[in-house]
XYZ file of C-alpha atoms in Angstrom:
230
model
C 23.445 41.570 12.382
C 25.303 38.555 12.413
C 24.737 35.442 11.573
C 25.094 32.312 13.886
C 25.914 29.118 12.326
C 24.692 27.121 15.096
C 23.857 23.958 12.925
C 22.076 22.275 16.005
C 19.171 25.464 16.180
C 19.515 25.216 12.048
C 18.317 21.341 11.783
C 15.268 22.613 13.098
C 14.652 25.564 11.080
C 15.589 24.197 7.767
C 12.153 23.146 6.146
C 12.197 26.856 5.222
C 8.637 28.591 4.111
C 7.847 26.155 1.710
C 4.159 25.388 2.381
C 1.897 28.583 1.185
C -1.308 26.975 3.186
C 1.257 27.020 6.462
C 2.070 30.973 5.872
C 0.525 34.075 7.127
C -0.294 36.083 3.455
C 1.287 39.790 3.622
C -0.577 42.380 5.051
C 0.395 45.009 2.681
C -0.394 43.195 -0.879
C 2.934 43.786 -3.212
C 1.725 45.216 -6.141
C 2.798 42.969 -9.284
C 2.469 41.971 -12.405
C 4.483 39.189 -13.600
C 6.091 38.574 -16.707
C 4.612 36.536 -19.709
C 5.476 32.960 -20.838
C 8.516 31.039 -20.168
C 11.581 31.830 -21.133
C 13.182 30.320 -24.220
C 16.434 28.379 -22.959
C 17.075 26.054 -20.713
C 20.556 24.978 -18.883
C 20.914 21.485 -16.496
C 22.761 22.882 -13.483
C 23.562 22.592 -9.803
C 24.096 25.809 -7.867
C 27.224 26.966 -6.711
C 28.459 27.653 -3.024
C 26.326 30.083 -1.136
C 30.047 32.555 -0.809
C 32.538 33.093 -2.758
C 33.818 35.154 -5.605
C 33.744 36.618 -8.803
C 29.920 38.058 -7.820
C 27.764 35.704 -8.685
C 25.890 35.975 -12.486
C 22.542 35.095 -14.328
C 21.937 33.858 -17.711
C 18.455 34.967 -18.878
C 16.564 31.481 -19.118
C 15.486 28.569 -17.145
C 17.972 26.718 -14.911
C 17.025 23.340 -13.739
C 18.591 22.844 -10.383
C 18.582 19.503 -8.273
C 17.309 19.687 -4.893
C 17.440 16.477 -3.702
C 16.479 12.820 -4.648
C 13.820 13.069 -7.064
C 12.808 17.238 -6.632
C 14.353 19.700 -8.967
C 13.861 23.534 -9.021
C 13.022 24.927 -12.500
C 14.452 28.676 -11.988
C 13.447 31.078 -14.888
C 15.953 33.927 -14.908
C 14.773 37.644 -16.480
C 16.877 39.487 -18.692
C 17.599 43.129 -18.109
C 18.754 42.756 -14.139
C 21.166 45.867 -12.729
C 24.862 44.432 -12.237
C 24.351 45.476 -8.592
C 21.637 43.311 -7.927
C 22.299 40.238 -9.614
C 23.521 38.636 -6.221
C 20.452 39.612 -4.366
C 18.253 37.881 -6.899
C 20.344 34.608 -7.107
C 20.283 34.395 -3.515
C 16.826 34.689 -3.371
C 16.587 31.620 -5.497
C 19.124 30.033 -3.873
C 17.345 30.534 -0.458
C 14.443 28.710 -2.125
C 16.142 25.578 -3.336
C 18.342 25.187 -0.346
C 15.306 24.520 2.077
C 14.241 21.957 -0.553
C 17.432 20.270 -0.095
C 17.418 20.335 3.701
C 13.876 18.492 3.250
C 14.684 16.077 0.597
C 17.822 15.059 3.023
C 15.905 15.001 6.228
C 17.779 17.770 7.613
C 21.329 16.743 6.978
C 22.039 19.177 4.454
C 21.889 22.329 6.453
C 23.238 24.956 3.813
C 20.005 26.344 3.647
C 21.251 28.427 7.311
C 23.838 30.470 5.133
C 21.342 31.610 2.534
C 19.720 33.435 5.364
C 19.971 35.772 8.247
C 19.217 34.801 11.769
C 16.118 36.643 11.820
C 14.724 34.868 8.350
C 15.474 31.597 9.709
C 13.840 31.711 13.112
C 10.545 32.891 11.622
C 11.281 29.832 9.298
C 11.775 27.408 12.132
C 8.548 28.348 13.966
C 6.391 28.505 11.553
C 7.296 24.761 9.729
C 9.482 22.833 11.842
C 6.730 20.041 11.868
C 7.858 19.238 8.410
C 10.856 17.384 9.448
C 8.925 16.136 12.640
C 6.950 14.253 10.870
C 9.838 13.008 9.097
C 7.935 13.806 5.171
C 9.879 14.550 1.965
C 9.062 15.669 -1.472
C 9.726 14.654 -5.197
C 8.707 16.633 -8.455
C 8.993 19.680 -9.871
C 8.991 22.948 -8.056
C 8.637 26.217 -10.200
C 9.683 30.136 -9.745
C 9.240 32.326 -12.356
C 8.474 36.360 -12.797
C 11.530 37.394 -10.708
C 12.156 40.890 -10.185
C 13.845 43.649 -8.024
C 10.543 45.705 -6.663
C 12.619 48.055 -4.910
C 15.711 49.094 -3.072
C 15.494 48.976 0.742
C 17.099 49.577 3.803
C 17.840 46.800 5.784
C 19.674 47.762 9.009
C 22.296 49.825 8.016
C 22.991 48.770 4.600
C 21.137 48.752 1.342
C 19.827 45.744 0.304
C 16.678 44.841 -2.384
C 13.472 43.448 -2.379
C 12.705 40.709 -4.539
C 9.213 39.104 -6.106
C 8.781 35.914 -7.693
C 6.198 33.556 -8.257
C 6.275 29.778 -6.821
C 4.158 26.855 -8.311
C 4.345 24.044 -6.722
C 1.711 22.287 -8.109
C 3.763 20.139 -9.613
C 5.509 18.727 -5.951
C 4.124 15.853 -3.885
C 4.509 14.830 -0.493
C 6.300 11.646 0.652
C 7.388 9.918 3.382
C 11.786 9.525 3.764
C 11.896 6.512 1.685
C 10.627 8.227 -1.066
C 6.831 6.385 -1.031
C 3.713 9.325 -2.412
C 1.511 9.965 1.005
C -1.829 9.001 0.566
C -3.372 12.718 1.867
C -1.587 15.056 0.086
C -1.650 18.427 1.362
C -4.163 21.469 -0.341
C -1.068 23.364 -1.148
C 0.123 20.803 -4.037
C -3.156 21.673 -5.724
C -4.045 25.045 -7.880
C -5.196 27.212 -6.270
C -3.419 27.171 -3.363
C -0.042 25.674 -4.996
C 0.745 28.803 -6.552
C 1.927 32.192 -4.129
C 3.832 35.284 -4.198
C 7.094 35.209 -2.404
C 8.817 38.491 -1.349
C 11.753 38.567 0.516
C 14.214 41.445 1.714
C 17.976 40.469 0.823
C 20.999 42.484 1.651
C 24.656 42.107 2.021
C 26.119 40.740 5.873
C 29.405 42.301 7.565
C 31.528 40.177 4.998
C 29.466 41.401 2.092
C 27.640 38.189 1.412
C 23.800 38.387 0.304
C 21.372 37.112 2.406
C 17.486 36.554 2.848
C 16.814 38.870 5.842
C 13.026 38.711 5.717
C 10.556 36.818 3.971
C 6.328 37.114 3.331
C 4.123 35.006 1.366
C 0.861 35.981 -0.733
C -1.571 33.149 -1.014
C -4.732 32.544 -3.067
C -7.426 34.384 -2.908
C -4.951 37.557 -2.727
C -4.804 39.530 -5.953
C -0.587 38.943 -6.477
C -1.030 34.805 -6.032
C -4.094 35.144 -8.344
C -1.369 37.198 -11.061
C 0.660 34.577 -10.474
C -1.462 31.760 -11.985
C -0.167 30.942 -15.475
């Protein structure tokens, strides 16, 4: 499929699936186990640009990525990936941060609609375009750790992979554009609920880019967000 860049229909989509309380959990439960403690090294970083070449790479550790004013992305990479799916898995992450970013700018940064296929980003626009409506941002720390390739899939005609990772974003509070903590903040900043399963499809386009084609969410009480929980 291709992808339309229509940055108009994108300013609306890009708050992403960020919320776990705002997301339907998946009705076939992943089954997963994630990995153990963090991993040992750490790297400051910004990410690169969504294309380009040589294929992109991953240094086993965590990567501390900006997204934003005040909100970074702490990114722990796993050792042992396939050379073939490297690019799936950083786009994965990349998908994450970048709808971060379009929230932290209040929708001006709209690189988040190249992480994605058209299909991933309408389901993101319908489900949680009242987060820039109400005209909210975030500052803290947002966490993904346990990455892994679950499987190889089919995703139209091509072969693409299916990725798992946990999110904890426990550590992330709400505020409003100027930067000032809301007074309510939402059940998903708070364990249980701030820590979910995300598993997402990601293939290759017609130019041989990765991107997020589908994405589903397993919340608290399921058994993956409870494996999640560190």
């Amino acid at each position: 499929m291709r992808v339309h860049r229509d940055v108009r229909f994108a300013a609306a989509a890009l708050a992403g699936c960020l919320m776990a309380a705002a997301c339907a959990p998946s009705r076939a439960e992943p089954r997963f186990e994630p990995a153990g403690g963090p991993a040992a090294t750490a790297a400051e970083s910004t990410p690169g640009a969504v294309r380009g070449t040589p294929e992109p790479s991953i240094t086993p550790g965590v990567e501390r990525v900006s997204a934003g004013d005040g909100l970074r992305v702490e990114i722990e990479w796993p050792s042992g990936l396939d050379a073939d799916v490297v690019g799936g898995v950083r786009m994965y992450a990349e998908s994450y941060t970048a709808t971060w970013r379009a929230v932290t700018s209040g929708g001006r940064d709209t690189a988040y609609v190249h992480t994605v296929e058209e299909t991933a980003l309408r389901d993101a626009a319908t489900r949680l375009r009242s987060f820039l409506d109400r005209r909210m941002s975030a500052r803290g720390v947002a966490r993904l750790y346990a990455l892994r390739v679950d499987s190889k899939v089919e995703i139209g005609d091509r072969m693409g992979v299916q990725v798992l990772g946990c999110v904890d974003e426990s550590g992330v509070r709400m505020t409003d554009q100027e930067g000032n903590p809301v007074a309510d903040q939402p059940g998903w900043t708070r364990p249980p609920l701030s820590t979910y399963l995300w598993v997402a499809a990601v293939g290759r386009d017609e130019q041989g880019v990765w991107r997020v084609r589908t994405f589903r969410i397993a919340t608290y009480p399921s058994a993956s967000a409870k494996r999640c929980a560190r």
